[in-house]
mmCIF file of C-alpha atoms in Angstrom:
data_model
loop_
_atom_site.group_PDB
_atom_site.id
_atom_site.type_symbol
_atom_site.label_atom_id
_atom_site.label_comp_id
_atom_site.label_asym_id
_atom_site.label_seq_id
_atom_site.Cartn_x
_atom_site.Cartn_y
_atom_site.Cartn_z
ATOM 1 C CA UNK A 1 114.191 134.946 105.264
ATOM 2 C CA UNK A 2 112.942 134.162 108.762
ATOM 3 C CA UNK A 3 109.316 133.201 109.151
ATOM 4 C CA UNK A 4 107.954 133.563 112.675
ATOM 5 C CA UNK A 5 105.746 130.691 113.821
ATOM 6 C CA UNK A 6 102.628 131.345 115.842
ATOM 7 C CA UNK A 7 102.167 129.388 119.061
ATOM 8 C CA UNK A 8 100.250 126.168 118.618
ATOM 9 C CA UNK A 9 97.899 126.557 121.554
ATOM 10 C CA UNK A 10 96.205 123.723 123.384
ATOM 11 C CA UNK A 11 92.855 125.179 122.301
ATOM 12 C CA UNK A 12 93.697 124.709 118.634
ATOM 13 C CA UNK A 13 94.886 121.189 119.290
ATOM 14 C CA UNK A 14 91.722 120.265 121.180
ATOM 15 C CA UNK A 15 89.566 121.739 118.414
ATOM 16 C CA UNK A 16 91.407 119.759 115.741
ATOM 17 C CA UNK A 17 91.317 116.501 117.697
ATOM 18 C CA UNK A 18 87.623 116.824 118.603
ATOM 19 C CA UNK A 19 86.241 115.600 115.238
ATOM 20 C CA UNK A 20 88.253 112.390 115.513
ATOM 21 C CA UNK A 21 87.086 111.785 119.084
ATOM 22 C CA UNK A 22 83.497 112.388 117.980
ATOM 23 C CA UNK A 23 83.997 110.018 115.047
ATOM 24 C CA UNK A 24 85.030 107.231 117.432
ATOM 25 C CA UNK A 25 82.016 107.828 119.668
ATOM 26 C CA UNK A 26 79.557 107.857 116.754
ATOM 27 C CA UNK A 27 81.093 104.757 115.186
ATOM 28 C CA UNK A 28 80.931 102.912 118.524
ATOM 29 C CA UNK A 29 77.257 103.842 118.877
ATOM 30 C CA UNK A 30 76.608 102.611 115.340
ATOM 31 C CA UNK A 31 78.337 99.313 116.126
ATOM 32 C CA UNK A 32 76.180 98.785 119.230
ATOM 33 C CA UNK A 33 73.032 99.505 117.225
ATOM 34 C CA UNK A 34 74.124 97.285 114.347
ATOM 35 C CA UNK A 35 74.937 94.382 116.665
ATOM 36 C CA UNK A 36 71.473 94.597 118.195
ATOM 37 C CA UNK A 37 69.507 94.958 114.960
ATOM 38 C CA UNK A 38 71.586 92.979 112.460
ATOM 39 C CA UNK A 39 74.427 90.486 112.439
ATOM 40 C CA UNK A 40 77.506 91.291 114.503
ATOM 41 C CA UNK A 41 79.764 93.950 113.045
ATOM 42 C CA UNK A 42 83.347 92.683 112.473
ATOM 43 C CA UNK A 43 85.644 93.503 115.364
ATOM 44 C CA UNK A 44 88.569 94.156 113.041
ATOM 45 C CA UNK A 45 86.671 96.974 111.367
ATOM 46 C CA UNK A 46 85.997 98.623 114.724
ATOM 47 C CA UNK A 47 89.648 98.217 115.674
ATOM 48 C CA UNK A 48 90.693 99.698 112.332
ATOM 49 C CA UNK A 49 88.467 102.741 112.875
ATOM 50 C CA UNK A 50 89.835 103.277 116.378
ATOM 51 C CA UNK A 51 93.445 102.927 115.217
ATOM 52 C CA UNK A 52 92.898 105.283 112.280
ATOM 53 C CA UNK A 53 91.381 107.985 114.451
ATOM 54 C CA UNK A 54 94.163 107.598 117.008
ATOM 55 C CA UNK A 55 96.738 108.107 114.242
ATOM 56 C CA UNK A 56 94.923 111.202 113.001
ATOM 57 C CA UNK A 57 94.505 112.619 116.492
ATOM 58 C CA UNK A 58 98.186 112.023 117.281
ATOM 59 C CA UNK A 59 99.115 114.129 114.247
ATOM 60 C CA UNK A 60 97.128 117.163 115.415
ATOM 61 C CA UNK A 61 97.219 116.859 119.197
ATOM 62 C CA UNK A 62 99.994 116.281 121.704
ATOM 63 C CA UNK A 63 103.792 116.015 121.533
ATOM 64 C CA UNK A 64 104.052 115.108 117.853
ATOM 65 C CA UNK A 65 101.835 118.009 116.793
ATOM 66 C CA UNK A 66 103.859 120.437 118.890
ATOM 67 C CA UNK A 67 107.193 119.200 117.557
ATOM 68 C CA UNK A 68 105.873 119.106 113.984
ATOM 69 C CA UNK A 69 105.079 122.802 114.233
ATOM 70 C CA UNK A 70 108.771 123.686 114.250
ATOM 71 C CA UNK A 71 110.643 120.665 112.927
ATOM 72 C CA UNK A 72 110.312 119.328 109.377
ATOM 73 C CA UNK A 73 110.982 115.684 110.249
ATOM 74 C CA UNK A 74 108.202 115.601 112.819
ATOM 75 C CA UNK A 75 106.003 117.510 110.397
ATOM 76 C CA UNK A 76 106.512 114.780 107.822
ATOM 77 C CA UNK A 77 105.804 112.056 110.381
ATOM 78 C CA UNK A 78 102.518 113.794 111.110
ATOM 79 C CA UNK A 79 101.823 114.003 107.367
ATOM 80 C CA UNK A 80 102.237 110.247 106.989
ATOM 81 C CA UNK A 81 99.937 109.542 109.926
ATOM 82 C CA UNK A 82 97.265 112.084 109.011
ATOM 83 C CA UNK A 83 97.303 111.855 105.223
ATOM 84 C CA UNK A 84 98.139 108.203 104.557
ATOM 85 C CA UNK A 85 97.962 105.721 107.451
ATOM 86 C CA UNK A 86 94.875 107.118 109.203
ATOM 87 C CA UNK A 87 92.849 107.310 105.957
ATOM 88 C CA UNK A 88 93.787 103.736 105.022
ATOM 89 C CA UNK A 89 92.771 102.353 108.413
ATOM 90 C CA UNK A 90 89.540 104.352 108.434
ATOM 91 C CA UNK A 91 88.572 103.331 104.899
ATOM 92 C CA UNK A 92 89.058 99.672 105.861
ATOM 93 C CA UNK A 93 86.595 100.245 108.721
ATOM 94 C CA UNK A 94 83.777 100.731 106.165
ATOM 95 C CA UNK A 95 82.121 103.721 107.878
ATOM 96 C CA UNK A 96 79.707 104.268 105.004
ATOM 97 C CA UNK A 97 78.374 100.730 105.290
ATOM 98 C CA UNK A 98 77.661 100.916 108.992
ATOM 99 C CA UNK A 99 76.163 104.381 108.548
ATOM 100 C CA UNK A 100 73.605 103.015 106.089
ATOM 101 C CA UNK A 101 72.807 100.211 108.535
ATOM 102 C CA UNK A 102 71.911 102.656 111.291
ATOM 103 C CA UNK A 103 69.714 104.994 109.233
ATOM 104 C CA UNK A 104 66.015 104.571 108.669
ATOM 105 C CA UNK A 105 64.792 103.890 105.143
ATOM 106 C CA UNK A 106 64.128 107.506 104.148
ATOM 107 C CA UNK A 107 67.468 108.802 105.378
ATOM 108 C CA UNK A 108 69.329 105.876 103.868
ATOM 109 C CA UNK A 109 67.708 106.666 100.517
ATOM 110 C CA UNK A 110 68.818 110.294 100.799
ATOM 111 C CA UNK A 111 72.396 109.252 101.513
ATOM 112 C CA UNK A 112 72.274 106.764 98.662
ATOM 113 C CA UNK A 113 70.951 109.494 96.383
ATOM 114 C CA UNK A 114 73.959 111.654 97.224
ATOM 115 C CA UNK A 115 76.323 108.739 96.559
ATOM 116 C CA UNK A 116 74.684 108.167 93.175
ATOM 117 C CA UNK A 117 74.761 111.846 92.164
ATOM 118 C CA UNK A 118 76.947 113.201 89.382
ATOM 119 C CA UNK A 119 78.766 115.732 91.603
ATOM 120 C CA UNK A 120 79.737 112.977 94.043
ATOM 121 C CA UNK A 121 80.936 110.808 91.169
ATOM 122 C CA UNK A 122 83.205 113.605 89.961
ATOM 123 C CA UNK A 123 84.510 114.329 93.463
ATOM 124 C CA UNK A 124 85.163 110.672 94.277
ATOM 125 C CA UNK A 125 86.650 109.770 90.898
ATOM 126 C CA UNK A 126 90.209 108.418 91.306
ATOM 127 C CA UNK A 127 91.711 111.141 89.106
ATOM 128 C CA UNK A 128 89.980 113.933 91.023
ATOM 129 C CA UNK A 129 90.985 112.372 94.322
ATOM 130 C CA UNK A 130 94.599 111.972 93.169
ATOM 131 C CA UNK A 131 94.801 115.613 92.098
ATOM 132 C CA UNK A 132 93.363 116.796 95.410
ATOM 133 C CA UNK A 133 95.687 114.517 97.349
ATOM 134 C CA UNK A 134 99.076 114.611 95.632
ATOM 135 C CA UNK A 135 98.436 117.924 93.868
ATOM 136 C CA UNK A 136 97.603 119.452 97.228
ATOM 137 C CA UNK A 137 100.963 118.318 98.603
ATOM 138 C CA UNK A 138 102.822 119.845 95.661
ATOM 139 C CA UNK A 139 100.991 123.111 96.277
ATOM 140 C CA UNK A 140 101.738 122.959 100.005
ATOM 141 C CA UNK A 141 105.483 122.471 99.667
ATOM 142 C CA UNK A 142 106.237 124.529 96.553
ATOM 143 C CA UNK A 143 104.292 127.669 97.468
ATOM 144 C CA UNK A 144 103.986 130.002 100.441
ATOM 145 C CA UNK A 145 101.262 127.793 101.890
ATOM 146 C CA UNK A 146 103.773 125.867 104.019
ATOM 147 C CA UNK A 147 104.816 129.082 105.766
ATOM 148 C CA UNK A 148 101.250 130.351 105.954
ATOM 149 C CA UNK A 149 100.174 127.277 107.910
ATOM 150 C CA UNK A 150 102.892 128.004 110.485
ATOM 151 C CA UNK A 151 101.907 131.644 110.807
ATOM 152 C CA UNK A 152 98.117 131.351 110.968
ATOM 153 C CA UNK A 153 95.845 129.111 113.032
ATOM 154 C CA UNK A 154 93.302 129.261 110.214
ATOM 155 C CA UNK A 155 95.657 127.960 107.545
ATOM 156 C CA UNK A 156 97.141 125.453 109.976
ATOM 157 C CA UNK A 157 93.672 123.979 110.462
ATOM 158 C CA UNK A 158 92.691 124.136 106.783
ATOM 159 C CA UNK A 159 95.879 122.426 105.583
ATOM 160 C CA UNK A 160 95.691 119.621 108.118
ATOM 161 C CA UNK A 161 92.065 118.796 107.411
ATOM 162 C CA UNK A 162 92.669 118.971 103.670
ATOM 163 C CA UNK A 163 95.565 116.522 104.007
ATOM 164 C CA UNK A 164 93.341 114.119 105.917
ATOM 165 C CA UNK A 165 90.211 114.449 103.780
ATOM 166 C CA UNK A 166 92.134 114.268 100.494
ATOM 167 C CA UNK A 167 94.008 111.210 101.743
ATOM 168 C CA UNK A 168 90.771 109.529 102.768
ATOM 169 C CA UNK A 169 89.037 110.362 99.497
ATOM 170 C CA UNK A 170 91.986 109.053 97.474
ATOM 171 C CA UNK A 171 92.211 105.783 99.399
ATOM 172 C CA UNK A 172 88.451 105.222 99.243
ATOM 173 C CA UNK A 173 88.404 105.932 95.501
ATOM 174 C CA UNK A 174 90.884 103.092 94.956
ATOM 175 C CA UNK A 175 89.764 100.328 97.298
ATOM 176 C CA UNK A 176 85.944 100.386 97.159
ATOM 177 C CA UNK A 177 85.365 99.087 100.684
ATOM 178 C CA UNK A 178 82.083 100.957 101.123
ATOM 179 C CA UNK A 179 79.203 100.854 98.588
ATOM 180 C CA UNK A 180 80.171 102.461 95.269
ATOM 181 C CA UNK A 181 77.592 103.320 92.627
ATOM 182 C CA UNK A 182 79.928 104.703 89.941
ATOM 183 C CA UNK A 183 82.692 102.172 89.463
ATOM 184 C CA UNK A 184 85.809 102.330 87.344
ATOM 185 C CA UNK A 185 87.863 99.264 86.494
ATOM 186 C CA UNK A 186 90.682 97.830 88.581
ATOM 187 C CA UNK A 187 93.067 98.508 85.707
ATOM 188 C CA UNK A 188 92.053 102.178 85.630
ATOM 189 C CA UNK A 189 92.417 102.555 89.395
ATOM 190 C CA UNK A 190 95.779 100.808 89.322
ATOM 191 C CA UNK A 191 97.036 103.183 86.634
ATOM 192 C CA UNK A 192 95.923 106.216 88.649
ATOM 193 C CA UNK A 193 97.623 104.783 91.730
ATOM 194 C CA UNK A 194 100.910 104.283 89.884
ATOM 195 C CA UNK A 195 100.884 107.867 88.583
ATOM 196 C CA UNK A 196 100.062 109.190 92.056
ATOM 197 C CA UNK A 197 102.879 107.143 93.599
ATOM 198 C CA UNK A 198 105.319 108.509 91.054
ATOM 199 C CA UNK A 199 104.209 112.105 91.729
ATOM 200 C CA UNK A 200 104.538 111.548 95.484
ATOM 201 C CA UNK A 201 108.004 110.039 95.071
ATOM 202 C CA UNK A 202 109.173 112.858 92.796
ATOM 203 C CA UNK A 203 107.949 115.415 95.343
ATOM 204 C CA UNK A 204 109.899 113.751 98.141
ATOM 205 C CA UNK A 205 113.074 113.829 96.012
ATOM 206 C CA UNK A 206 112.388 117.453 95.098
ATOM 207 C CA UNK A 207 112.099 118.390 98.775
ATOM 208 C CA UNK A 208 115.393 116.643 99.469
ATOM 209 C CA UNK A 209 117.244 119.232 97.412
ATOM 210 C CA UNK A 210 114.786 122.155 97.461
ATOM 211 C CA UNK A 211 112.940 122.236 100.773
ATOM 212 C CA UNK A 212 110.573 125.064 101.756
ATOM 213 C CA UNK A 213 112.434 128.259 102.598
ATOM 214 C CA UNK A 214 113.702 128.292 106.159
ATOM 215 C CA UNK A 215 113.815 124.500 106.578
ATOM 216 C CA UNK A 216 117.353 123.396 107.582
ATOM 217 C CA UNK A 217 119.018 121.125 105.037
ATOM 218 C CA UNK A 218 119.520 118.243 107.479
ATOM 219 C CA UNK A 219 115.830 118.325 108.429
ATOM 220 C CA UNK A 220 114.861 118.487 104.765
ATOM 221 C CA UNK A 221 116.945 115.431 103.934
ATOM 222 C CA UNK A 222 115.643 113.360 106.845
ATOM 223 C CA UNK A 223 112.052 114.495 106.342
ATOM 224 C CA UNK A 224 112.154 113.781 102.621
ATOM 225 C CA UNK A 225 113.555 110.297 103.194
ATOM 226 C CA UNK A 226 110.803 109.635 105.737
ATOM 227 C CA UNK A 227 108.220 110.843 103.227
ATOM 228 C CA UNK A 228 109.687 108.624 100.501
ATOM 229 C CA UNK A 229 110.225 105.374 102.399
ATOM 230 C CA UNK A 230 107.397 105.757 104.901
ATOM 231 C CA UNK A 231 105.012 106.549 102.087
ATOM 232 C CA UNK A 232 106.216 103.478 100.215
ATOM 233 C CA UNK A 233 105.315 101.216 103.135
ATOM 234 C CA UNK A 234 101.736 102.494 103.232
ATOM 235 C CA UNK A 235 101.485 102.466 99.438
ATOM 236 C CA UNK A 236 102.530 98.808 99.387
ATOM 237 C CA UNK A 237 99.671 98.020 101.764
ATOM 238 C CA UNK A 238 97.230 99.762 99.412
ATOM 239 C CA UNK A 239 98.664 97.885 96.417
ATOM 240 C CA UNK A 240 98.345 94.535 98.221
ATOM 241 C CA UNK A 241 94.715 95.178 99.172
ATOM 242 C CA UNK A 242 93.831 96.439 95.693
ATOM 243 C CA UNK A 243 95.457 93.457 93.981
ATOM 244 C CA UNK A 244 93.860 91.028 96.420
ATOM 245 C CA UNK A 245 90.392 92.454 95.732
ATOM 246 C CA UNK A 246 91.121 92.400 91.996
ATOM 247 C CA UNK A 247 92.126 88.751 92.192
ATOM 248 C CA UNK A 248 89.015 87.822 94.165
ATOM 249 C CA UNK A 249 86.787 89.723 91.730
ATOM 250 C CA UNK A 250 87.845 87.481 88.845
ATOM 251 C CA UNK A 251 88.207 84.224 90.773
ATOM 252 C CA UNK A 252 85.434 81.794 89.820
ATOM 253 C CA UNK A 253 82.842 81.118 92.485
ATOM 254 C CA UNK A 254 83.191 84.424 94.368
ATOM 255 C CA UNK A 255 80.317 86.888 94.406
ATOM 256 C CA UNK A 256 80.684 90.643 94.734
ATOM 257 C CA UNK A 257 79.732 90.614 98.415
ATOM 258 C CA UNK A 258 82.630 88.324 99.240
ATOM 259 C CA UNK A 259 84.989 90.540 97.284
ATOM 260 C CA UNK A 260 83.948 93.587 99.316
ATOM 261 C CA UNK A 261 84.181 91.719 102.608
ATOM 262 C CA UNK A 262 87.746 92.798 103.315
#
């Protein structure tokens, strides 16, 4: 069955890229303020935030976004940038930490109260984050949602922002770069990560033989291989960081602040 694609207008692309541009501006302002009021903010964190937002913006704006709208391989490249690499880079930038630095005492307490709340604990729990992240991908590619996002600007926008937000939430729930008030053990997080990696790998193999309806077989094969091997590269980075933090947490003579200093 043929599914007609709507035209991905420049207006939609600008609207989707705008939040990432705004995020860079706000982060830069926070860095300037932090450098004036406190000790200097690490340059590598600023660079990580900029790189992450550039990756996300590239997935929703410009040549890649336009090609991804009608070609499965480019779509999958955008998925890796938006849902995996950009979230990892942005989590490593510790946006929550610099946000708390820039807020006055009352507002910082309000934010901290939200972070300590039960609903936030449930939302940010590794299992919840994994279900939203990997479960969302299974839903996208094994239901009509994949075609809906190519036929509707609304669903196109919703799917892309879900992919990004779920990817960010999942990465943050594993690495604990920003302040965390409801912690689970490294062993628990590692187990969740392994299950999520397996589910992601199984999905990529599933798409290799049973792609969404209308996707040419050669595109499905190439896109699935990109999802599998490209995802592995980013997953290895997450594993390395998680294991490194785990090692530092149990190494004698290291306090918690030094462990979170990555």
